[in-house]
Amino acid sequence: MPECGLIFYNLPGYDLERFVSFASASGFNCAEIAVRNIWDGEDMAVAEARARDLGRLLADHGMRLSALSAGNNFVQGSDEELTLQVERMKQVCLLARLAGASRLRIDGGNPRRGEVAGDHHLEPIIRALKSIRPFIESEGFVLALDNHGLVTNDADAQVRIFEEVGSKNLGANLDTMNYRWFGHPLETVNRFYRVIAPYVRHTHMKDGRGARPDYVGTALGEGELDLQAAVDALREVRYDGPWLVEYEGRSDHEEGYRRGLRWLRAHVQDAQA
């Protein structure tokens, strides 16, 4: 049966322990957690201990880490800054392994304040990923590049990155709402689902209505997206990774995740049983 998980996000007042307890009790069996929850500039020995603790916490609740989100930014203005980001990514990969995961959700990055996003911002992302390719391939890590922010919120641009880097250890995190949030019309969003599906290594199943600045998050199946189109596109390429709920509603946060799990069970788990 496919794994159904959730991302540690938009649950006000929750710490890791409360989050994992809630997720397990609600029926989820995996979760994505951000590296900032175990490493925020402290000594690496402290972060390594926290990573091991996270792995044990999840296992004690019958869960596992689906991905560690890296919180990186490869859109940098100098070679030195880009090198620092690549070296940081290697450290984050090793923390993911200690917590029980070989998959990381990564960002491309965002322009500096005042800059307008453009194709030229793809170049440092490609350079960084080419630089880290030998490491992730030799160590067995998988990087799932999110369609997040202003630079990589376009499936055609994501595919260009994948083709130029040329690594089987690099793929996509498909956030079903982010293409629409960016401003793409719904027909383009559905096309993007088909374009990106062969590259998907991790998912954020998310729904809502409207594009920025009018976007409003909803539970799965309650917004304007054709989520079935995303599921069908992934089924067609035999996607076998985790299906994670992300909820960006403004209230009823716990119930938003529970409704998302019910939607997944009806449209993913039951259909593949």
Coordinates of C-alpha atoms in Angstrom, one line a residue:
M1 CA 0.0 0.0 0.0
P2 CA 1.3 3.5 -0.7
E3 CA 2.7 5.5 2.2
C4 CA 0.6 8.4 3.3
G5 CA 2.4 11.1 5.3
L6 CA 2.3 14.8 6.2
I7 CA 4.7 17.7 6.5
F8 CA 5.5 19.3 9.8
Y9 CA 3.9 22.6 8.9
N10 CA 1.0 24.9 9.8
L11 CA 0.3 23.3 13.1
P12 CA 0.5 26.2 15.5
G13 CA 1.9 25.4 18.9
Y14 CA 3.1 22.0 18.0
D15 CA 6.6 20.8 18.9
L16 CA 8.2 17.7 17.3
E17 CA 6.9 15.3 20.0
R18 CA 3.4 16.6 19.8
F19 CA 3.5 16.6 16.0
V20 CA 4.7 13.0 15.7
S21 CA 2.1 11.8 18.3
F22 CA -0.7 13.6 16.4
A23 CA 0.5 12.2 13.1
S24 CA 0.7 8.6 14.3
A25 CA -2.7 8.8 16.1
S26 CA -4.3 10.2 13.0
G27 CA -3.1 7.2 10.9
F28 CA -0.1 8.7 9.0
N29 CA 2.9 6.5 8.6
C30 CA 5.6 8.9 7.5
A31 CA 6.5 12.6 7.7
E32 CA 8.7 15.3 6.3
I33 CA 10.5 17.5 8.8
A34 CA 12.7 20.5 8.2
V35 CA 16.4 20.5 9.0
R36 CA 15.9 23.6 11.1
N37 CA 14.1 21.5 13.6
I38 CA 17.3 19.6 14.4
W39 CA 20.0 22.0 13.2
D40 CA 19.9 25.8 13.3
G41 CA 23.6 26.7 13.3
E42 CA 24.6 24.8 16.4
D43 CA 27.6 22.5 16.6
M44 CA 27.2 19.5 14.3
A45 CA 27.6 17.1 17.1
V46 CA 24.5 18.5 18.7
A47 CA 22.7 18.3 15.4
E48 CA 23.7 14.7 14.9
A49 CA 22.4 13.7 18.3
R50 CA 19.1 15.5 17.5
A51 CA 18.9 13.7 14.1
R52 CA 19.3 10.3 15.8
D53 CA 16.6 11.3 18.4
L54 CA 14.3 12.3 15.6
G55 CA 14.7 8.9 13.9
R56 CA 14.0 7.1 17.2
L57 CA 11.0 9.3 17.9
L58 CA 9.4 8.5 14.6
A59 CA 10.2 4.8 14.9
D60 CA 8.7 4.7 18.4
H61 CA 5.4 5.9 16.8
G62 CA 5.5 3.4 13.9
M63 CA 6.6 6.1 11.4
R64 CA 9.6 7.1 9.4
L65 CA 11.1 10.2 7.8
S66 CA 10.0 10.5 4.2
A67 CA 12.3 13.4 3.5
L68 CA 14.3 16.0 5.3
S69 CA 13.7 19.5 3.9
A70 CA 17.0 21.2 3.4
G71 CA 16.1 24.9 3.5
N72 CA 18.8 25.7 0.9
N73 CA 19.2 28.5 -1.5
F74 CA 21.3 28.0 -4.6
V75 CA 20.5 31.4 -6.2
Q76 CA 23.7 33.1 -5.0
G77 CA 25.6 36.0 -6.3
S78 CA 29.2 34.6 -6.0
D79 CA 31.1 31.3 -6.4
E80 CA 32.0 31.5 -2.7
E81 CA 28.4 31.7 -1.5
L82 CA 27.4 28.9 -3.9
T83 CA 30.2 26.7 -2.6
L84 CA 29.1 27.3 1.0
Q85 CA 25.5 26.2 0.0
V86 CA 26.8 23.0 -1.6
E87 CA 28.9 22.1 1.4
R88 CA 26.0 22.8 3.7
M89 CA 23.8 20.5 1.6
K90 CA 26.3 17.7 2.1
Q91 CA 26.0 18.2 5.9
V92 CA 22.2 18.2 5.7
C93 CA 22.3 14.9 3.7
L94 CA 24.3 13.3 6.4
L95 CA 21.9 14.5 9.1
A96 CA 19.0 13.0 7.0
R97 CA 20.8 9.6 7.0
L98 CA 21.2 9.7 10.8
A99 CA 17.4 10.4 11.1
G100 CA 16.7 7.4 8.8
A101 CA 16.1 9.0 5.4
S102 CA 18.1 9.1 2.1
R103 CA 15.7 11.6 0.4
L104 CA 15.8 15.3 0.8
R105 CA 13.4 17.9 -0.4
I106 CA 15.4 20.8 -1.7
D107 CA 14.6 24.3 -3.1
G108 CA 16.2 25.9 -6.0
G109 CA 16.4 29.3 -4.4
N110 CA 14.9 32.8 -4.7
P111 CA 16.3 36.0 -6.2
R112 CA 17.7 38.6 -3.8
R113 CA 15.3 41.4 -2.6
G114 CA 14.5 43.7 -5.5
E115 CA 15.5 41.3 -8.3
V116 CA 13.0 39.9 -10.8
A117 CA 13.1 36.2 -11.2
G118 CA 14.4 35.0 -14.6
D119 CA 15.9 32.1 -16.5
H120 CA 19.4 33.3 -15.5
H121 CA 18.6 32.2 -12.0
L122 CA 18.5 28.6 -13.2
E123 CA 22.2 28.7 -14.0
P124 CA 23.5 28.7 -10.3
I125 CA 21.0 26.0 -9.4
I126 CA 22.4 23.8 -12.2
R127 CA 26.0 24.5 -11.2
A128 CA 25.3 23.6 -7.6
L129 CA 23.5 20.4 -8.5
K130 CA 26.3 19.4 -10.9
S131 CA 28.8 20.0 -8.1
I132 CA 26.9 17.9 -5.6
R133 CA 26.1 15.1 -8.1
P134 CA 29.2 12.9 -7.4
F135 CA 28.4 13.1 -3.6
I136 CA 24.8 12.1 -3.8
E137 CA 25.4 9.4 -6.3
S138 CA 28.2 7.8 -4.3
E139 CA 26.4 8.1 -1.0
G140 CA 23.0 7.1 -2.3
F141 CA 21.0 10.2 -1.6
V142 CA 18.0 11.4 -3.6
L143 CA 17.3 15.1 -4.0
A144 CA 13.7 16.2 -4.8
L145 CA 13.6 19.7 -6.2
D146 CA 10.5 21.5 -5.2
N147 CA 8.3 23.6 -7.4
H148 CA 8.5 26.3 -4.8
G149 CA 9.1 30.0 -4.8
L150 CA 9.7 32.2 -7.9
V151 CA 12.4 30.4 -9.9
T152 CA 11.5 26.6 -10.1
N153 CA 7.7 27.0 -10.1
D154 CA 7.6 25.8 -13.7
A155 CA 7.7 22.2 -14.7
D156 CA 9.5 23.0 -18.0
A157 CA 12.2 24.8 -16.1
Q158 CA 12.5 21.9 -13.6
V159 CA 12.9 19.4 -16.5
R160 CA 15.6 21.6 -18.0
I161 CA 17.5 21.4 -14.7
F162 CA 17.2 17.7 -14.5
E163 CA 18.3 17.1 -18.1
E164 CA 21.3 19.4 -17.7
V165 CA 22.4 17.8 -14.4
G166 CA 21.8 14.3 -15.7
S167 CA 21.6 12.4 -12.5
K168 CA 19.2 9.6 -11.6
N169 CA 19.5 10.7 -8.0
L170 CA 17.9 14.1 -8.8
G171 CA 14.1 14.5 -9.3
A172 CA 11.2 16.6 -8.3
N173 CA 9.0 17.2 -5.3
L174 CA 5.6 17.8 -6.7
D175 CA 3.6 20.3 -4.7
T176 CA 0.2 20.2 -6.4
M177 CA -0.8 23.7 -5.4
N178 CA 2.4 25.6 -6.0
Y179 CA 2.1 25.9 -9.8
R180 CA -1.3 27.5 -9.4
W181 CA -0.1 29.7 -6.5
F182 CA 2.6 31.1 -8.8
G183 CA -0.1 32.2 -11.2
H184 CA -0.2 29.5 -13.9
P185 CA -3.8 28.9 -15.2
L186 CA -5.4 25.6 -14.3
E187 CA -5.0 24.1 -17.7
T188 CA -1.2 24.7 -17.5
V189 CA -1.2 23.2 -14.0
N190 CA -2.7 20.0 -15.4
R191 CA -0.1 19.9 -18.2
F192 CA 2.7 20.4 -15.7
Y193 CA 1.4 17.4 -13.7
R194 CA 2.0 15.3 -16.8
V195 CA 5.4 16.9 -17.6
I196 CA 6.8 16.5 -14.2
A197 CA 5.4 13.1 -13.3
P198 CA 8.3 11.0 -14.7
Y199 CA 10.7 12.9 -12.4
V200 CA 8.7 12.9 -9.2
R201 CA 10.5 11.4 -6.1
H202 CA 8.3 12.9 -3.4
T203 CA 5.0 14.8 -3.1
H204 CA 3.1 17.5 -1.3
M205 CA -0.6 16.9 -2.0
K206 CA -2.1 20.4 -1.4
D207 CA -5.2 22.2 -2.5
G208 CA -6.6 25.7 -2.5
R209 CA -8.1 28.5 -4.6
G210 CA -6.6 31.3 -6.5
A211 CA -3.1 32.6 -7.2
R212 CA -1.0 35.0 -5.2
P213 CA -1.9 37.4 -3.7
D214 CA -5.4 36.0 -3.5
Y215 CA -4.5 32.3 -2.7
V216 CA -6.4 30.6 0.0
G217 CA -5.5 27.1 1.2
T218 CA -8.1 24.3 1.6
A219 CA -8.2 20.7 2.6
L220 CA -7.6 18.2 -0.2
G221 CA -10.5 18.0 -2.6
E222 CA -12.1 21.2 -1.4
G223 CA -10.2 23.7 -3.7
E224 CA -10.1 24.4 -7.4
L225 CA -7.3 21.9 -8.4
D226 CA -7.9 18.8 -10.4
L227 CA -6.0 16.6 -7.9
Q228 CA -7.2 13.5 -9.7
A229 CA -5.2 14.6 -12.7
A230 CA -2.1 14.7 -10.6
V231 CA -2.8 11.2 -9.1
D232 CA -3.5 9.8 -12.6
A233 CA -0.3 11.3 -14.0
L234 CA 1.8 9.8 -11.2
R235 CA 0.0 6.4 -11.5
E236 CA 0.7 6.3 -15.2
V237 CA 4.5 6.5 -14.6
R238 CA 4.2 4.0 -11.7
Y239 CA 5.2 6.5 -9.0
D240 CA 5.9 4.4 -5.8
G241 CA 7.1 7.1 -3.4
P242 CA 5.2 8.7 -0.4
W243 CA 2.1 10.8 -0.7
L244 CA 2.2 13.7 1.8
V245 CA -0.6 16.0 2.9
E246 CA 0.2 19.7 3.2
Y247 CA -2.5 22.0 4.5
E248 CA -2.4 25.7 4.3
G249 CA -5.9 26.6 5.6
R250 CA -6.2 29.3 8.1
S251 CA -8.1 27.3 10.8
D252 CA -9.0 23.8 11.8
H253 CA -5.4 22.8 11.2
E254 CA -5.5 19.3 12.7
E255 CA -8.8 18.5 10.9
G256 CA -7.4 19.8 7.7
Y257 CA -4.7 17.2 7.8
R258 CA -7.2 14.5 8.8
R259 CA -9.4 15.4 5.9
G260 CA -6.4 15.2 3.7
L261 CA -5.6 11.7 4.8
R262 CA -9.2 10.6 4.2
W263 CA -8.9 12.0 0.6
L264 CA -5.6 10.2 0.0
R265 CA -7.1 6.9 1.2
A266 CA -10.1 7.3 -1.1
H267 CA -8.1 8.4 -4.2
V268 CA -4.7 6.8 -3.8
Q269 CA -4.7 3.9 -1.3
D270 CA -8.1 2.4 -2.1
A271 CA -7.6 2.8 -5.8
Q272 CA -4.2 0.9 -5.6
A273 CA -5.3 -1.8 -3.2

